[in-house]
């Protein structure tokens, strides 16, 4: 996985909505996903692309990771979207409807063909039944030698639609699939973001689902409304207790008597090198959050 970067909150912003684009410069989300796909009607896509190019030329997005969601690889809009991406130079490109290994290979190839540097990463939506059924193979292809894949994004609405599975009751019937997405992300050491909470007027419901996401080991949550940014940042930030514990683990392994040890005794508990790696990553995330003030 690349150097840890906070992705607690990633808000979708319709690329056709000029006012929303402007507002995204002042919101404290970690990432902003400018959407050229579902949020833009077919006849409005050329205008949306032009607005994005103008917005990126103007800049002002600060610390926010900029991501552009393009249309699927098998659509007529895909190449035109990448033309706009090449002019915008975002941090990442989010590919929807990923269903087979060839989709991510095609994205990497086309990004290179459009002259985009390797620093422009690939994010992939997990929202089709094919992706759920063959996710490890898809991510393996996406993490190949020329790969840019750095993040998986769950599309819970599309998963529920394609499968017919009821997304209610704390997502109890979706959880096996969601946990598999997390498992694959961890196996390949990439980031994974949970899907959206649709009812932005229901703050309690959002908070409950975000806390569930933390327990499921998601790195953050995708959002659809500015009111969701602050609670997402708060819920997905390392707690003071977790930070203190991580610091104690790191400090313990730095002691001369523990040099080279794989396992140590810390306050009566067994702590392994894998716990040190987890602690170091958490502290790096916390430091990056703190650096933003």
JSON list of N, CA and C in Angstrom, two decimals, residues 42 44 82 86 88 93 105 143 156 169 212 218 230 248 269-270 273:
[
{"chain": "A", "resi": 42, "resn": "UNK", "atom": "N", "xyz": [-26.89, 12.01, -19.96]},
{"chain": "A", "resi": 42, "resn": "UNK", "atom": "CA", "xyz": [-26.07, 11.83, -21.18]},
{"chain": "A", "resi": 42, "resn": "UNK", "atom": "C", "xyz": [-25.86, 13.10, -21.98]},
{"chain": "A", "resi": 44, "resn": "UNK", "atom": "N", "xyz": [-25.78, 16.07, -20.99]},
{"chain": "A", "resi": 44, "resn": "UNK", "atom": "CA", "xyz": [-25.06, 17.10, -20.24]},
{"chain": "A", "resi": 44, "resn": "UNK", "atom": "C", "xyz": [-23.58, 16.76, -20.01]},
{"chain": "A", "resi": 82, "resn": "UNK", "atom": "N", "xyz": [-11.58, 10.52, -20.48]},
{"chain": "A", "resi": 82, "resn": "UNK", "atom": "CA", "xyz": [-10.15, 10.48, -20.26]},
{"chain": "A", "resi": 82, "resn": "UNK", "atom": "C", "xyz": [-9.43, 11.67, -20.89]},
{"chain": "A", "resi": 86, "resn": "UNK", "atom": "N", "xyz": [-7.05, 13.96, -18.65]},
{"chain": "A", "resi": 86, "resn": "UNK", "atom": "CA", "xyz": [-5.68, 14.34, -19.02]},
{"chain": "A", "resi": 86, "resn": "UNK", "atom": "C", "xyz": [-5.46, 15.83, -18.85]},
{"chain": "A", "resi": 88, "resn": "UNK", "atom": "N", "xyz": [-7.19, 17.72, -16.69]},
{"chain": "A", "resi": 88, "resn": "UNK", "atom": "CA", "xyz": [-7.39, 18.06, -15.27]},
{"chain": "A", "resi": 88, "resn": "UNK", "atom": "C", "xyz": [-6.22, 17.61, -14.39]},
{"chain": "A", "resi": 93, "resn": "UNK", "atom": "N", "xyz": [-8.42, 8.40, -10.74]},
{"chain": "A", "resi": 93, "resn": "UNK", "atom": "CA", "xyz": [-9.57, 8.17, -11.61]},
{"chain": "A", "resi": 93, "resn": "UNK", "atom": "C", "xyz": [-10.35, 7.00, -11.04]},
{"chain": "A", "resi": 105, "resn": "UNK", "atom": "N", "xyz": [-7.09, -3.37, -16.44]},
{"chain": "A", "resi": 105, "resn": "UNK", "atom": "CA", "xyz": [-5.96, -3.36, -17.37]},
{"chain": "A", "resi": 105, "resn": "UNK", "atom": "C", "xyz": [-6.21, -2.32, -18.47]},
{"chain": "A", "resi": 143, "resn": "UNK", "atom": "N", "xyz": [-3.36, -4.88, -9.68]},
{"chain": "A", "resi": 143, "resn": "UNK", "atom": "CA", "xyz": [-2.11, -4.65, -8.96]},
{"chain": "A", "resi": 143, "resn": "UNK", "atom": "C", "xyz": [-0.91, -5.22, -9.71]},
{"chain": "A", "resi": 156, "resn": "UNK", "atom": "N", "xyz": [-22.93, 0.20, -2.70]},
{"chain": "A", "resi": 156, "resn": "UNK", "atom": "CA", "xyz": [-23.96, -0.61, -2.07]},
{"chain": "A", "resi": 156, "resn": "UNK", "atom": "C", "xyz": [-25.31, -0.50, -2.77]},
{"chain": "A", "resi": 169, "resn": "UNK", "atom": "N", "xyz": [-31.88, -3.40, 7.76]},
{"chain": "A", "resi": 169, "resn": "UNK", "atom": "CA", "xyz": [-31.53, -4.18, 8.95]},
{"chain": "A", "resi": 169, "resn": "UNK", "atom": "C", "xyz": [-30.02, -4.20, 9.19]},
{"chain": "A", "resi": 212, "resn": "UNK", "atom": "N", "xyz": [-20.32, 1.15, 12.18]},
{"chain": "A", "resi": 212, "resn": "UNK", "atom": "CA", "xyz": [-20.25, -0.23, 11.70]},
{"chain": "A", "resi": 212, "resn": "UNK", "atom": "C", "xyz": [-19.11, -0.38, 10.70]},
{"chain": "A", "resi": 218, "resn": "UNK", "atom": "N", "xyz": [-13.21, -0.70, 7.22]},
{"chain": "A", "resi": 218, "resn": "UNK", "atom": "CA", "xyz": [-13.16, 0.23, 6.10]},
{"chain": "A", "resi": 218, "resn": "UNK", "atom": "C", "xyz": [-12.30, 1.42, 6.49]},
{"chain": "A", "resi": 230, "resn": "UNK", "atom": "N", "xyz": [-18.30, 16.14, 8.39]},
{"chain": "A", "resi": 230, "resn": "UNK", "atom": "CA", "xyz": [-17.75, 16.24, 9.75]},
{"chain": "A", "resi": 230, "resn": "UNK", "atom": "C", "xyz": [-17.93, 14.95, 10.54]},
{"chain": "A", "resi": 248, "resn": "UNK", "atom": "N", "xyz": [2.53, 3.56, 22.56]},
{"chain": "A", "resi": 248, "resn": "UNK", "atom": "CA", "xyz": [3.18, 2.70, 23.56]},
{"chain": "A", "resi": 248, "resn": "UNK", "atom": "C", "xyz": [3.81, 1.48, 22.90]},
{"chain": "A", "resi": 269, "resn": "UNK", "atom": "N", "xyz": [0.73, -8.24, 28.17]},
{"chain": "A", "resi": 269, "resn": "UNK", "atom": "CA", "xyz": [0.09, -8.74, 26.96]},
{"chain": "A", "resi": 269, "resn": "UNK", "atom": "C", "xyz": [1.16, -9.02, 25.90]},
{"chain": "A", "resi": 270, "resn": "UNK", "atom": "N", "xyz": [0.91, -10.05, 25.10]},
{"chain": "A", "resi": 270, "resn": "UNK", "atom": "CA", "xyz": [1.81, -10.38, 24.01]},
{"chain": "A", "resi": 270, "resn": "UNK", "atom": "C", "xyz": [1.60, -9.42, 22.85]},
{"chain": "A", "resi": 273, "resn": "UNK", "atom": "N", "xyz": [5.35, -8.16, 16.04]},
{"chain": "A", "resi": 273, "resn": "UNK", "atom": "CA", "xyz": [5.79, -7.18, 15.05]},
{"chain": "A", "resi": 273, "resn": "UNK", "atom": "C", "xyz": [4.64, -6.71, 14.16]}
]
